[in-house]
Amino acid sequence: MGNKVLRIGILPSLGVYLTPLFLPDFLELHPAYKINLVEDLPEKNEKRLQNNELDFWIGQNSSSISPNLNSFNWGRHSYQAIIPRCCELYQENVAVIPEGTIEISTILNQKLILTSKGSAIRKQIDQLLSVYKVQPNIIMESNEIYTVLQLAKHNLGLTFVPESIHIKECPSEYNIYPIPLEKMSLDYFIAHHGAKKLNSVDHDLIHTFLNHGQQCAI
């Protein structure tokens, strides 16, 4: 009998660091299965899931997904700002600036490197820009979170990344500033169509996803 396939939709930048955390554990439980990753924008994968073209969809911020989808999430995670030497907020020889010591509006007024429109992070940043009535100075955009991270670390401008992305401290080049949860947060989720009847393999996939999240969630 040939391998069985699970079709999972995910944003490419999420797939880079989320899938290695739980898929190896799942495939160890079910070695006869293959995973078909459909890496695309969230709105496209959400539509695929609704059309039964995917078995599961992994994303961020479950509160915004369609009500006919069932989701399981990790709990709330925070973001952190990467503040390079070129920013006026940069503090010499400080690895991590204490949370709550910088106004969000001040951070938003820096030179920004952001993920492109449509990403979960960008939606939250755009909302903050609207709330604080800031006209942003966006000097570059990218579809890849790791691209904006590397550019910020190399002194192009300030960016925001989820705390679940490990960042090596380097106070001679940049500061790390934790964004307060009440200002900006995310929850990673795995979702399926509400009409889908879950089997034991489906439950194992969900559990391996959640098991890692319980170790990381706040």
XYZ file of C-alpha atoms in Angstrom:
218
model
C 0.000 0.000 0.000
C 1.335 3.470 -0.871
C 1.935 6.232 1.594
C -1.056 8.207 2.814
C -0.891 11.974 2.434
C -1.897 14.831 4.698
C -2.261 18.219 2.982
C -1.271 21.085 5.263
C -1.412 24.757 4.318
C 1.023 27.202 5.899
C 2.648 30.564 5.236
C 6.213 29.930 3.923
C 7.895 31.969 6.666
C 5.918 30.068 9.317
C 6.803 26.747 7.777
C 10.508 27.472 8.146
C 10.465 27.408 11.910
C 7.155 25.811 12.951
C 7.099 22.562 10.983
C 10.465 21.241 12.280
C 9.142 21.582 15.820
C 6.334 19.038 15.543
C 6.249 17.218 12.178
C 9.213 14.920 12.984
C 7.370 13.751 16.121
C 4.185 13.151 14.136
C 5.956 11.235 11.364
C 7.712 9.108 13.956
C 4.253 8.054 15.131
C 2.970 7.568 11.573
C 5.876 6.714 9.250
C 3.484 5.552 6.503
C 2.249 9.117 6.031
C 3.616 11.816 3.765
C 3.089 15.531 4.316
C 2.187 17.747 1.397
C 2.907 21.338 2.476
C 1.006 23.985 0.548
C 2.994 27.146 1.262
C 0.934 30.212 0.409
C -0.677 33.348 1.848
C -3.156 32.808 4.712
C -6.253 33.943 2.815
C -5.514 31.502 -0.019
C -4.933 28.556 2.294
C -8.043 29.425 4.300
C -10.073 29.257 1.086
C -8.460 25.920 0.193
C -9.403 24.531 3.598
C -12.992 25.676 3.169
C -13.058 23.981 -0.255
C -11.638 20.741 1.210
C -8.458 21.116 -0.829
C -6.469 20.940 2.436
C -6.755 18.685 5.463
C -5.324 21.260 7.878
C -4.174 24.863 7.891
C -1.552 26.287 10.244
C -1.488 30.015 10.851
C -1.466 32.891 13.318
C -4.265 34.648 15.215
C -7.156 32.203 15.252
C -9.681 34.856 16.266
C -9.736 36.151 12.695
C -10.514 32.907 10.837
C -13.878 31.869 9.393
C -16.452 30.528 11.893
C -16.933 27.295 9.903
C -13.355 26.279 10.744
C -12.306 24.630 14.012
C -8.941 25.648 15.428
C -6.599 24.636 18.237
C -4.035 27.187 19.378
C -0.863 27.454 21.428
C -1.921 30.376 23.576
C -0.695 33.945 23.397
C 2.845 34.768 22.332
C 4.519 38.130 22.304
C 6.506 39.998 19.688
C 9.843 41.703 20.016
C 11.302 44.662 18.188
C 14.813 44.487 16.772
C 16.387 47.928 17.196
C 19.645 48.337 15.214
C 22.369 50.943 15.626
C 20.851 53.210 12.960
C 17.795 53.876 15.168
C 17.738 56.743 17.621
C 16.301 54.293 20.181
C 19.399 52.080 20.103
C 21.157 51.727 23.463
C 24.838 50.832 23.499
C 25.882 47.630 25.240
C 22.284 46.694 26.086
C 21.153 43.271 24.901
C 17.494 43.470 25.957
C 15.736 46.744 26.737
C 13.224 46.249 29.585
C 9.618 45.835 28.473
C 7.393 48.872 28.916
C 10.196 51.450 28.829
C 9.593 52.651 25.254
C 6.328 54.072 23.931
C 4.824 52.067 21.051
C 4.222 55.276 19.105
C 7.932 56.077 19.347
C 8.860 52.647 18.008
C 6.413 52.997 15.118
C 8.002 56.314 14.123
C 11.358 54.695 13.364
C 12.594 53.533 9.956
C 10.707 50.262 9.530
C 11.355 47.007 7.677
C 8.081 45.071 7.594
C 6.558 41.902 6.245
C 4.287 42.475 3.264
C 0.580 43.327 3.364
C -1.516 40.255 4.108
C 0.768 38.701 6.716
C -0.568 38.263 10.255
C 2.214 40.398 11.701
C 1.641 43.196 9.226
C -2.090 43.292 9.981
C -1.345 43.928 13.650
C 1.289 46.553 12.893
C -1.074 48.337 10.496
C -3.705 48.347 13.227
C -1.245 49.894 15.672
C -0.247 52.509 13.090
C -3.918 53.416 12.753
C -4.553 53.527 16.518
C -1.528 55.750 17.162
C -2.096 57.790 13.989
C 1.459 57.241 12.778
C 2.449 57.782 9.146
C 5.103 55.065 8.870
C 8.501 55.347 7.238
C 8.604 51.879 5.651
C 11.915 51.563 3.853
C 11.500 47.942 2.754
C 8.995 45.077 2.730
C 9.463 41.336 2.293
C 7.279 38.232 2.239
C 9.819 36.461 4.453
C 10.111 37.142 8.178
C 13.721 35.943 8.172
C 14.604 38.467 5.473
C 13.317 41.421 7.491
C 15.018 40.033 10.584
C 18.414 39.766 8.906
C 18.093 43.236 7.374
C 17.279 44.719 10.773
C 20.198 42.923 12.392
C 22.426 44.391 9.673
C 21.407 47.964 10.481
C 18.852 48.785 7.784
C 15.918 49.581 10.066
C 13.691 48.406 12.908
C 11.452 45.359 12.587
C 9.120 43.143 14.622
C 9.380 39.358 14.980
C 7.556 36.761 17.096
C 9.290 35.819 20.324
C 9.219 32.179 19.195
C 11.992 32.997 16.723
C 15.218 32.632 18.650
C 17.448 35.682 18.259
C 21.024 35.672 19.446
C 21.805 38.667 21.625
C 24.283 41.079 20.054
C 24.222 44.394 21.936
C 27.030 45.879 19.830
C 24.765 45.673 16.751
C 21.156 45.775 17.949
C 18.825 45.745 20.953
C 15.925 43.379 21.525
C 12.817 45.018 22.948
C 9.844 42.847 24.107
C 6.520 44.337 22.997
C 3.901 44.201 25.803
C 1.303 41.483 25.168
C -1.584 43.911 25.484
C -0.180 45.917 22.581
C 0.629 43.106 20.178
C 0.370 39.322 20.419
C -0.237 36.229 18.333
C -1.370 32.664 18.737
C -0.265 29.894 16.424
C -3.116 27.588 15.474
C -3.918 24.469 13.504
C -7.384 24.413 11.921
C -9.610 22.004 10.033
C -12.991 22.299 8.348
C -15.807 22.131 10.881
C -17.490 19.339 8.904
C -14.365 17.154 8.928
C -14.584 14.022 11.064
C -11.246 13.579 12.786
C -9.628 10.153 12.939
C -6.854 9.005 15.271
C -4.137 10.189 12.878
C -5.702 13.658 12.739
C -5.805 13.772 16.528
C -2.132 12.794 16.714
C -1.207 15.629 14.349
C -3.118 18.132 16.462
C -1.633 16.793 19.689
C 1.959 16.906 18.473
C 1.363 20.501 17.338
C -0.163 21.485 20.687
C 2.404 19.619 22.766
C 5.150 21.877 21.475
C 2.996 24.939 21.915
C 2.382 24.190 25.583
C 6.118 24.369 26.143
C 6.281 27.829 24.526
C 3.023 29.572 25.355
C 2.804 32.327 27.920
